[in-house]
PDB file of C-alpha atoms and ligand atoms in Angstrom:
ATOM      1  CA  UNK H   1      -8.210  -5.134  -0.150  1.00 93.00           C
ATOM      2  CA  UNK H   2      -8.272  -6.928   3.160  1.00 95.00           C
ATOM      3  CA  UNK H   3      -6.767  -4.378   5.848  1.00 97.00           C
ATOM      4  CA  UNK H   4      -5.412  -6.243   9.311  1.00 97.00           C
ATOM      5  CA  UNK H   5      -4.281  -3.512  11.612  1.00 98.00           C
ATOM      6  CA  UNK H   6      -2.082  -5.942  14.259  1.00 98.00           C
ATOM      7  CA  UNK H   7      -1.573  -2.613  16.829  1.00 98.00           C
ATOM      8  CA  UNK H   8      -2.012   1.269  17.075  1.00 98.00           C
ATOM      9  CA  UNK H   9      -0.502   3.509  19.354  1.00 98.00           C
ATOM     10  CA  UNK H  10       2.471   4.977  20.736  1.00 97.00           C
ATOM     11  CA  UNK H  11       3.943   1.340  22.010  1.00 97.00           C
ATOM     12  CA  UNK H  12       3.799   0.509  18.251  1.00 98.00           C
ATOM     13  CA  UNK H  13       2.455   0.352  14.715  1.00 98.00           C
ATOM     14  CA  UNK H  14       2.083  -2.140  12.206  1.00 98.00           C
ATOM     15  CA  UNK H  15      -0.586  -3.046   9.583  1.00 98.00           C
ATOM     16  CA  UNK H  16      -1.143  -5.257   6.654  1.00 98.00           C
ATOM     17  CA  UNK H  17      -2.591  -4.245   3.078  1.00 98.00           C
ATOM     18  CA  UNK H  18      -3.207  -6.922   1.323  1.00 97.00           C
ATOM     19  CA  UNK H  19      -4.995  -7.296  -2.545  1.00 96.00           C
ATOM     20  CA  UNK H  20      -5.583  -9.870  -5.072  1.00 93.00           C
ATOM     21  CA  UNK H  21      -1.453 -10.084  -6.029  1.00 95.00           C
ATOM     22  CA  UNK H  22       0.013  -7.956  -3.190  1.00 97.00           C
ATOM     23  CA  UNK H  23       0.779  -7.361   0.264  1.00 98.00           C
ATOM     24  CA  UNK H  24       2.717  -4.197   1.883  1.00 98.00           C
ATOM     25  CA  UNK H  25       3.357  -4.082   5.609  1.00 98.00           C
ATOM     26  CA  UNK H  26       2.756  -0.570   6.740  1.00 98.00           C
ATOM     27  CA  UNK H  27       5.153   0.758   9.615  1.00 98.00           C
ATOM     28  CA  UNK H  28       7.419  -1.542  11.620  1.00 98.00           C
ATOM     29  CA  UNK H  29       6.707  -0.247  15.210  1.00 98.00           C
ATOM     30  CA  UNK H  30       5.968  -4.038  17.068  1.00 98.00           C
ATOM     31  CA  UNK H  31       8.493  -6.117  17.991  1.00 98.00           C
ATOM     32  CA  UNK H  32       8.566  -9.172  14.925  1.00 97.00           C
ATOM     33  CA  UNK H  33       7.314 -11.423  18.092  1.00 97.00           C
ATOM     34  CA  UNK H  34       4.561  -9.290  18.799  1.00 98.00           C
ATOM     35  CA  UNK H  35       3.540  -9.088  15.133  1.00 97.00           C
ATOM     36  CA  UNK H  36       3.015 -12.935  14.786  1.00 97.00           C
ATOM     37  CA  UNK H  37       1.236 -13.384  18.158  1.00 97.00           C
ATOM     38  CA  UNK H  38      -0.982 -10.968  16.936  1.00 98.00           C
ATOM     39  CA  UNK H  39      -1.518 -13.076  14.123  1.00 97.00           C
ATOM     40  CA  UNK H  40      -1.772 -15.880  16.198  1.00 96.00           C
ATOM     41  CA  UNK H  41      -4.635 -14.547  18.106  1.00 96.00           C
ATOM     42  CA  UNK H  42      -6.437 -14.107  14.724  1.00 95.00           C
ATOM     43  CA  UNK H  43      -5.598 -17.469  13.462  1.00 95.00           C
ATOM     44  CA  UNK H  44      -3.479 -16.910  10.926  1.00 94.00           C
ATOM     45  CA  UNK H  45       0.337 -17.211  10.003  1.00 93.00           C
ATOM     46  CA  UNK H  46       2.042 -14.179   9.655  1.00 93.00           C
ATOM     47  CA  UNK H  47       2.691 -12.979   5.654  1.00 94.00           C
ATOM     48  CA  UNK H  48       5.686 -14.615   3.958  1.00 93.00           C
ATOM     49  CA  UNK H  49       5.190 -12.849   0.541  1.00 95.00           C
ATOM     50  CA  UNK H  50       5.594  -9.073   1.356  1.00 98.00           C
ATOM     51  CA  UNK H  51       6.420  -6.472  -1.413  1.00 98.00           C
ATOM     52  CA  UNK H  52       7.526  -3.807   0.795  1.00 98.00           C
ATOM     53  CA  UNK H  53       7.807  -2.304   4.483  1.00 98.00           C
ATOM     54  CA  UNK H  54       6.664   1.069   4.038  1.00 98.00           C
ATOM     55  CA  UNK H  55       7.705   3.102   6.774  1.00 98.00           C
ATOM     56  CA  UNK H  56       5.168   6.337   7.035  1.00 98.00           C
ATOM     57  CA  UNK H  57       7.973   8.675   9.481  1.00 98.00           C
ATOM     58  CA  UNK H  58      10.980   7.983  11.175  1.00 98.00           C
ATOM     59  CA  UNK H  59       9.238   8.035  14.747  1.00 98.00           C
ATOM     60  CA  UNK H  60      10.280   4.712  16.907  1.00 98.00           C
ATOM     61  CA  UNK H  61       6.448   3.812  17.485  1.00 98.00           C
ATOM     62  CA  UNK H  62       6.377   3.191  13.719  1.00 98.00           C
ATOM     63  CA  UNK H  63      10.018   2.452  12.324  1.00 98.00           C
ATOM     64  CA  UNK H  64      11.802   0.730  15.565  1.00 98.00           C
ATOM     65  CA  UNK H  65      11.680  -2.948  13.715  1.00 98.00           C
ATOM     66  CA  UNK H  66      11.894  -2.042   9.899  1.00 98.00           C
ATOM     67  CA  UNK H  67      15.104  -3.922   9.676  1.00 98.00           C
ATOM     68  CA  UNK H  68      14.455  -6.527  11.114  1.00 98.00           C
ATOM     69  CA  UNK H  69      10.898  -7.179   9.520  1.00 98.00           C
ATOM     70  CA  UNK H  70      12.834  -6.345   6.336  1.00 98.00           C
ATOM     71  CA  UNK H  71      15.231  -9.057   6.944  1.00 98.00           C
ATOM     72  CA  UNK H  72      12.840 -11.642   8.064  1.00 97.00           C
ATOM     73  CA  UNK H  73      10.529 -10.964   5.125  1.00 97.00           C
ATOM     74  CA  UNK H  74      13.604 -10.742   2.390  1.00 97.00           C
ATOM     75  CA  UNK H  75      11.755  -7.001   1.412  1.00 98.00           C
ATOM     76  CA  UNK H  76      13.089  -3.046   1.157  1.00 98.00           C
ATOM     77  CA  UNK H  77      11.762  -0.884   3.221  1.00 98.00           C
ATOM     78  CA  UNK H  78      10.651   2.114   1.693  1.00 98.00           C
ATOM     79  CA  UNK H  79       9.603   5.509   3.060  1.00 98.00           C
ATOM     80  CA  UNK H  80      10.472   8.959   2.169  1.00 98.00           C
ATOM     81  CA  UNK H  81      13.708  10.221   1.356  1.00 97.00           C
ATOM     82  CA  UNK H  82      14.102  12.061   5.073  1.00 97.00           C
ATOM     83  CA  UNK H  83      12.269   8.775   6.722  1.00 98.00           C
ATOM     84  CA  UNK H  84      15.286   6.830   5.639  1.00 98.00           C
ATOM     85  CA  UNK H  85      17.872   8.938   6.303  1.00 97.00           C
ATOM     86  CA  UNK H  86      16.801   9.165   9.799  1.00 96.00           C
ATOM     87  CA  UNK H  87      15.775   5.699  10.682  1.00 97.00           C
ATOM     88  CA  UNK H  88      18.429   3.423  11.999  1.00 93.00           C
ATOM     89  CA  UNK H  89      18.754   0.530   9.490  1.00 97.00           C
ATOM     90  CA  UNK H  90      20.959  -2.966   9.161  1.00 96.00           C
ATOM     91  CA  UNK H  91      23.343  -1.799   6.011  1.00 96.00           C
ATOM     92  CA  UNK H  92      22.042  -5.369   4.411  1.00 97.00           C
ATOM     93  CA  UNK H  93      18.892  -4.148   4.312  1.00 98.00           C
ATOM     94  CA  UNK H  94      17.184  -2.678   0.797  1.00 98.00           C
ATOM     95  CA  UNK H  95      16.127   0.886   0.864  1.00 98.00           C
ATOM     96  CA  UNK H  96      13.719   1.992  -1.405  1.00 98.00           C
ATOM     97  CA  UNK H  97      12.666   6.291  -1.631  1.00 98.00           C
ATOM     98  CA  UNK H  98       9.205   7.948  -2.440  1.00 98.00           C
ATOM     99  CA  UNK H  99       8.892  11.317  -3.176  1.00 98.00           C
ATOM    100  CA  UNK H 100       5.496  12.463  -1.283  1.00 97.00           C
ATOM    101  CA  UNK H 101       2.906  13.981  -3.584  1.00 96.00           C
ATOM    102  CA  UNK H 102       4.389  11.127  -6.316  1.00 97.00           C
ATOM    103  CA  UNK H 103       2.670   7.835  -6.454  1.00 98.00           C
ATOM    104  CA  UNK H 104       4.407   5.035  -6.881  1.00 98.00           C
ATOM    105  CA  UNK H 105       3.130   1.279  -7.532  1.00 98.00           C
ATOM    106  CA  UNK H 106       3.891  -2.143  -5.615  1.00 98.00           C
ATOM    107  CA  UNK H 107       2.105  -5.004  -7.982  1.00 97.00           C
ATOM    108  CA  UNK H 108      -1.392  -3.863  -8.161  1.00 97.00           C
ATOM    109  CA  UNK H 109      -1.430  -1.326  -5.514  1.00 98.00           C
ATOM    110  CA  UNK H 110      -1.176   2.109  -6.209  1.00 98.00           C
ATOM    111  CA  UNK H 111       0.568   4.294  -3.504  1.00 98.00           C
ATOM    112  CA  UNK H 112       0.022   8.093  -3.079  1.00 98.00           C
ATOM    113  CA  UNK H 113       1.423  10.115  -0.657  1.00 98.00           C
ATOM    114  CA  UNK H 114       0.874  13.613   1.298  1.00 98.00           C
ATOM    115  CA  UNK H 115       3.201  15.777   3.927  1.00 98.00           C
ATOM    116  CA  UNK H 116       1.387  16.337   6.389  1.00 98.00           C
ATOM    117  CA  UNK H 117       2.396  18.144   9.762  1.00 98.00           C
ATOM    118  CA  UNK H 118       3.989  16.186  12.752  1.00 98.00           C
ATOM    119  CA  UNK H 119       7.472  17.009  14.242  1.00 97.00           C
ATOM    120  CA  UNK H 120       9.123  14.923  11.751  1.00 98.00           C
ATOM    121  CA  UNK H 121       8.662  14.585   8.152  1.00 98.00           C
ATOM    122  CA  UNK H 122       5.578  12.460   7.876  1.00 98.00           C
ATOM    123  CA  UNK H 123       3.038  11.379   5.261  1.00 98.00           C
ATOM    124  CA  UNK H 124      -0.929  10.273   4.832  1.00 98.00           C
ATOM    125  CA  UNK H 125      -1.073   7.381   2.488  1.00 98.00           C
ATOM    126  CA  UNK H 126      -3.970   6.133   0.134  1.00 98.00           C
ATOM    127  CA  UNK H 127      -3.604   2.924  -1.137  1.00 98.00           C
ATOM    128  CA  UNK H 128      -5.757   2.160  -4.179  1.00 98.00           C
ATOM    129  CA  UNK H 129      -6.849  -0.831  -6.469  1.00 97.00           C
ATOM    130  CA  UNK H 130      -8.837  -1.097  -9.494  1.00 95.00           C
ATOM    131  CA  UNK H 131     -11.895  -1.584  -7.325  1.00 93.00           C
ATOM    132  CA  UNK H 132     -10.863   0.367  -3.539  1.00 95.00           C
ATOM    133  CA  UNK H 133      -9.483   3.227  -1.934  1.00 97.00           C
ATOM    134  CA  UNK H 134      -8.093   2.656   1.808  1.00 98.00           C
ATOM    135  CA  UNK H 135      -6.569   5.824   3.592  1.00 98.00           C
ATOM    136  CA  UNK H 136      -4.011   5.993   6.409  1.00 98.00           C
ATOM    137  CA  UNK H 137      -3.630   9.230   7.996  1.00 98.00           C
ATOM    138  CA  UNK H 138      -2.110   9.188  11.147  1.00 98.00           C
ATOM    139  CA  UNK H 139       0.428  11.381  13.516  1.00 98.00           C
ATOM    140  CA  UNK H 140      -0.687  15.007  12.286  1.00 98.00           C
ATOM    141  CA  UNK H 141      -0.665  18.177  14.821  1.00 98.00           C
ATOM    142  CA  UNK H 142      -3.286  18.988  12.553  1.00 98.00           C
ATOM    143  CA  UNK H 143      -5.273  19.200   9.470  1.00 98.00           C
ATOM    144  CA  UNK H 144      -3.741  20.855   6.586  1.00 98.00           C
ATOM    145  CA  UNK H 145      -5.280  21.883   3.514  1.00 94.00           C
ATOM    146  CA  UNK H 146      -5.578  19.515   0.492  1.00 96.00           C
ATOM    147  CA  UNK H 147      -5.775  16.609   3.231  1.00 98.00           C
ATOM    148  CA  UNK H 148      -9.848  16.229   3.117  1.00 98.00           C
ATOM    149  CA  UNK H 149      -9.428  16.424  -0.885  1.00 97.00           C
ATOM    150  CA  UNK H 150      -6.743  13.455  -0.584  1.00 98.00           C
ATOM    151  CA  UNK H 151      -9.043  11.104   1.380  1.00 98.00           C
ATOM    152  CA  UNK H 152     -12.464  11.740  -0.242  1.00 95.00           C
ATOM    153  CA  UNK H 153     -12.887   9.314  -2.479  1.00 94.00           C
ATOM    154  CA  UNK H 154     -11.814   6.723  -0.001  1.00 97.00           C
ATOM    155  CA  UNK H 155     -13.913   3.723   0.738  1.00 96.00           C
ATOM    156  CA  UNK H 156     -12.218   2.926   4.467  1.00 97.00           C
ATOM    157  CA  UNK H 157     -10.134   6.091   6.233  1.00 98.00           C
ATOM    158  CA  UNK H 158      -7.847   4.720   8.944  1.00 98.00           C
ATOM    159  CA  UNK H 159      -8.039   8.218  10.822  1.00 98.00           C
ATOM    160  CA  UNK H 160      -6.193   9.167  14.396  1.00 98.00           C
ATOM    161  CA  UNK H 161      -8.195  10.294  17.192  1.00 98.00           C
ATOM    162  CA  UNK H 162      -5.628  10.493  19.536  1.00 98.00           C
ATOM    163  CA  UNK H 163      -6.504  12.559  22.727  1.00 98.00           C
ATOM    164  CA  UNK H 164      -9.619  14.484  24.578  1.00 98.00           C
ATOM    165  CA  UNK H 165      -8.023  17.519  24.818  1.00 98.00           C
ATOM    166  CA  UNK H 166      -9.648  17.750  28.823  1.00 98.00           C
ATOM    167  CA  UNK H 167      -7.996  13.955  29.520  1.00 98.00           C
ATOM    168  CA  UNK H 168      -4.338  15.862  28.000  1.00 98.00           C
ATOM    169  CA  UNK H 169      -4.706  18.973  30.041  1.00 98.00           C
ATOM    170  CA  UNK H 170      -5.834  16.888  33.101  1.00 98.00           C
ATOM    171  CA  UNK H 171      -3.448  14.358  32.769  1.00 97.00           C
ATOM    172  CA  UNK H 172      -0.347  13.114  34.126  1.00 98.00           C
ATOM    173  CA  UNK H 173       2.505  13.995  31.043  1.00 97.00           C
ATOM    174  CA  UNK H 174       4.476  16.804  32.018  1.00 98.00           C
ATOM    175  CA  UNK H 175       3.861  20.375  30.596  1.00 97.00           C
ATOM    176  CA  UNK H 176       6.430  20.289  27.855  1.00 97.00           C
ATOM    177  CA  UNK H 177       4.654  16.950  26.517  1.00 97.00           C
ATOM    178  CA  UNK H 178       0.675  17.832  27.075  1.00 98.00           C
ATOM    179  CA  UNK H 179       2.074  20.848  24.346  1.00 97.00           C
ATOM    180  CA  UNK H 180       4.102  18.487  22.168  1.00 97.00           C
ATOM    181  CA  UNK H 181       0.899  16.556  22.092  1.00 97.00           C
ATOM    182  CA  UNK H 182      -1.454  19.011  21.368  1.00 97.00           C
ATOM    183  CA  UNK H 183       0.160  21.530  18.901  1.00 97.00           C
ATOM    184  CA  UNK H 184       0.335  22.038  15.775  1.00 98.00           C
ATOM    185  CA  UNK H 185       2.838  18.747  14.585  1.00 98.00           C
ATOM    186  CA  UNK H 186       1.794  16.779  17.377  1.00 98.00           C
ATOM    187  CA  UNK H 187      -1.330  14.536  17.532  1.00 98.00           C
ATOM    188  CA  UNK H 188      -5.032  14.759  16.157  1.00 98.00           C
ATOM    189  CA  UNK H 189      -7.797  15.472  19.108  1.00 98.00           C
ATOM    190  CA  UNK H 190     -10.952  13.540  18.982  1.00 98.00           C
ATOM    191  CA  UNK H 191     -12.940  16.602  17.658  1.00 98.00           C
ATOM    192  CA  UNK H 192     -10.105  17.824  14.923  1.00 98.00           C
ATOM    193  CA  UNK H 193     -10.638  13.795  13.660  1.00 98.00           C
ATOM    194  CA  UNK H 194     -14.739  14.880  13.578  1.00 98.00           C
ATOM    195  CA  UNK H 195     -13.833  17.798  12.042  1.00 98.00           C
ATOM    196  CA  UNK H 196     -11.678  16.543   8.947  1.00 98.00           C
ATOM    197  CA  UNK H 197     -14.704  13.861   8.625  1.00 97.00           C
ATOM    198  CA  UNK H 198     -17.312  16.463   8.665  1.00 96.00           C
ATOM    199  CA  UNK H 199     -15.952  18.152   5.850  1.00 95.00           C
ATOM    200  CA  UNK H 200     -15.328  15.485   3.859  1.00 95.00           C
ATOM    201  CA  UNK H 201     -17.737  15.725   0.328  1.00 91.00           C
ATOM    202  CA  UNK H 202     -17.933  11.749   0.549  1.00 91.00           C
ATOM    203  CA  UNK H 203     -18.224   9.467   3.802  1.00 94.00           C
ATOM    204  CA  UNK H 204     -16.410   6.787   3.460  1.00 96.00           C
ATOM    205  CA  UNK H 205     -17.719   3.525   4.139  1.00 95.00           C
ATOM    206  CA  UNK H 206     -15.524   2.136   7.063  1.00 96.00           C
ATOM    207  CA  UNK H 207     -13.625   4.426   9.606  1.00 97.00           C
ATOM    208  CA  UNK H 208     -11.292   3.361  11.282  1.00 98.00           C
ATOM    209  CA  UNK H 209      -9.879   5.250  14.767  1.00 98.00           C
ATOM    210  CA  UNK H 210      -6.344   5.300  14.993  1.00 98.00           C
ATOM    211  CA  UNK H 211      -3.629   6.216  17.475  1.00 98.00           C
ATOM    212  CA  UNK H 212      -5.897   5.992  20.595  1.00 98.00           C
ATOM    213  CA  UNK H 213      -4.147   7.231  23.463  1.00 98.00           C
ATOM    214  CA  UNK H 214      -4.097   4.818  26.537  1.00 97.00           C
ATOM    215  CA  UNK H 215      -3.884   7.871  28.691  1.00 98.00           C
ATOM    216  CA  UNK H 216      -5.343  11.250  27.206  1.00 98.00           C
ATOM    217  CA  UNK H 217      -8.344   9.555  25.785  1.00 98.00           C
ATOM    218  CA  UNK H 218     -11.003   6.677  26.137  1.00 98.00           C
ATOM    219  CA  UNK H 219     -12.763   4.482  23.484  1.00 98.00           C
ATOM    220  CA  UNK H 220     -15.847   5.705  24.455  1.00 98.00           C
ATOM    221  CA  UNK H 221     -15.041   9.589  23.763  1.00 98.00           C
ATOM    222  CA  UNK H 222     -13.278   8.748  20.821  1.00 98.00           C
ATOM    223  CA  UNK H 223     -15.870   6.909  19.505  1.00 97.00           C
ATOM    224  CA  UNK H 224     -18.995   9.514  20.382  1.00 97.00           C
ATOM    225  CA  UNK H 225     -17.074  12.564  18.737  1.00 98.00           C
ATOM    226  CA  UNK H 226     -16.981  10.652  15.574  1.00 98.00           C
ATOM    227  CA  UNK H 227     -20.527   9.051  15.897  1.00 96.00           C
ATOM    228  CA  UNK H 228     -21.840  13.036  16.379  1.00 96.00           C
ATOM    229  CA  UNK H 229     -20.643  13.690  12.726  1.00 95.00           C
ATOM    230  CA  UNK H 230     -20.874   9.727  10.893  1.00 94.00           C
ATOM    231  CA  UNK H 231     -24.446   9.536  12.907  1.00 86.00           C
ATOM    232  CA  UNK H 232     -26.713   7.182  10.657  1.00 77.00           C
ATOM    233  CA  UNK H 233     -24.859   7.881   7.413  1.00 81.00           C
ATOM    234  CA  UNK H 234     -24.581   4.361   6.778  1.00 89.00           C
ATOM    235  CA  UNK H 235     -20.748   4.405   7.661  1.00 95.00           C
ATOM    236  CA  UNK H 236     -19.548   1.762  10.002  1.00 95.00           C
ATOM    237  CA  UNK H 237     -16.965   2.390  12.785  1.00 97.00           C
ATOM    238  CA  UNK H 238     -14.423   0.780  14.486  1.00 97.00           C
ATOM    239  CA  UNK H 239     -11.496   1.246  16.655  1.00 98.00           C
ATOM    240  CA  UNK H 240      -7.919   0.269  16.166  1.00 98.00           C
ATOM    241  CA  UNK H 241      -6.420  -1.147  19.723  1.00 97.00           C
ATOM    242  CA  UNK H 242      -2.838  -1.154  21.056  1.00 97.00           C
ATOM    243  CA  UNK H 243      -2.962  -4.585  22.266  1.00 97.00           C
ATOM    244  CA  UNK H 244      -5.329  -6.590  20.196  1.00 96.00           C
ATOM    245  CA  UNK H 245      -5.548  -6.789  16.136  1.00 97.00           C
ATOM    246  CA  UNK H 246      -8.563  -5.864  14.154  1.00 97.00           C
ATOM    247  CA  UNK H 247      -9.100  -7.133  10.611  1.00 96.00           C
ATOM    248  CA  UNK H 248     -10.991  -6.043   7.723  1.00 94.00           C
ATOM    249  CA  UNK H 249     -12.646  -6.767   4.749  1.00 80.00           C
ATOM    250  CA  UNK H 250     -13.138 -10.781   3.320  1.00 67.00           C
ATOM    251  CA  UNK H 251     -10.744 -13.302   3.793  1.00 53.00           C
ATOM    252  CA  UNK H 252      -8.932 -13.774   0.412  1.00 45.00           C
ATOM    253  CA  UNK H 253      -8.900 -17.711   0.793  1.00 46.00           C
ATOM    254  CA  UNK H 254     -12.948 -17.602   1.185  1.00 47.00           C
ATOM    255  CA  UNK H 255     -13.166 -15.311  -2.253  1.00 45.00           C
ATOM    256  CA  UNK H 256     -11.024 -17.399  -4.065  1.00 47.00           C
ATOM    257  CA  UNK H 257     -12.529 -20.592  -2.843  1.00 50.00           C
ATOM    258  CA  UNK H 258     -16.015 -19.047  -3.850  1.00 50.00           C
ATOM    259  CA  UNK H 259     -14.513 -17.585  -6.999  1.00 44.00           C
ATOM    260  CA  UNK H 260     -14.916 -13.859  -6.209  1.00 42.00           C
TER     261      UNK H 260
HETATM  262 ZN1   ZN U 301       2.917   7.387  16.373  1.00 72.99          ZN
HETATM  263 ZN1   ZN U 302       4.897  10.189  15.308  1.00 72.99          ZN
END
């Protein structure tokens, strides 16, 4: 499964899963014009064949465009019972429910789902085909139990690592904020992101930073609290960006043109 992650943050979410047969646009938090210069500047056309908008919690960072991606694309958007009934949608749009801790399919996909904590219903997502397991777990105040069993067997973890908790505390957001931010359904520190990967019983082979904060954290923080635990385990690491896309895994058109 080739992952392109097109922008991560809290201006705005959006990623693409696509397999052999399918492709699912996860979250609708960038502007439709933003989403296909960000394409652009990876020289490619935006997807025209998209099963499903799958919307991971109602927040605007991640659900602002849904309708209008779902319009554009002629797809539902689907999301959790609670996601939908709190997200602002066109009536002509399709609306489609999952139940979290039910799996559901889109073509060869495999969806399954987790609640995990955040000040609105929100889930982790692993996505899995007959040959890979991708995880997206993002927008957590913190790690609950069962979440380190529901991304172990992944091959690439899409993980937040939102804030140094010094940066928050130092930083300019207001009180009532820095606590949003920092408790319990807020965001995932840089070490709490270390920690959930530490006890993992399988690395996976790609991790993927999430959710950077432009303000409460830097790359290079981010990326050192996750290097102490990944050290030279032989998994690679990369960071998601706000403003710039970051693709992943082979180009579909090169495997079928070498007849992968
Ligand atoms: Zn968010
Ligand atoms: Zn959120």
């Amino acid at each position: 499964m080739r992952v392109t992650i097109l922008g991560s943050g809290s201006e705005g979410n959006a990623l693409l899963l696509e397999s052999r047969t399918t492709s699912v646009l996860v979250d609708a938090g960038l502007s439709h014009r933003k989403l296909v210069q960000r394409f652009e500047a990876i020289g490619r056309e935006p997807p025209t064949n998209v099963a499903a908008v799958i919307v991971t919690h109602s927040h605007s960072d991640h659900a602002a465009h849904a309708s209008t991606y779902a319009t554009r694309l002629c797809c539902p958007v689907r999301a959790s019972e609670d996601t939908i009934a709190s997200i602002r949608l066109r009536p002509s749009v399709r609306t489609q429910t999952f139940t979290a801790g039910k799996r559901f399919a889109l073509g060869d996909i495999t969806i399954h789902s987790l609640s995990i904590p955040h000040d609105v219903p929100q889930v982790a997502l692993r996505f899995e085909t007959s040959t890979t397991s991708i995880g997206l777990v993002t927008d957590l105040g913190h790690v609950p139990k069962g979440l380190a069993a529901f991304v172990s067997e992944c091959e690439t973890l899409l993980l937040e690592s939102n804030h140094d908790p010094d940066m928050l505390a130092e930083g300019p957001y207001p009180t009532m904020l820095k606590r949003r931010v920092s408790g319990s359904h807020g965001h995932l520190s840089n070490g709490q992101a270390s920690d959930l990967l530490a006890g993992l019983a399988h690395l996976p082979k790609r991790v993927v930073l999430m959710h950077l904060s432009e303000t409460n954290n830097s790359p290079r923080l981010a990326r050192s609290s996750a290097e102490a635990v990944l050290g030279h385990r032989g998994t690679e690491l990369f960071l998601a960006h706000q403003q710039e896309p970051l693709e992943l895994g082979p180009r579909l058109e090169l495997q079928m043109q070498l007849g992968l």
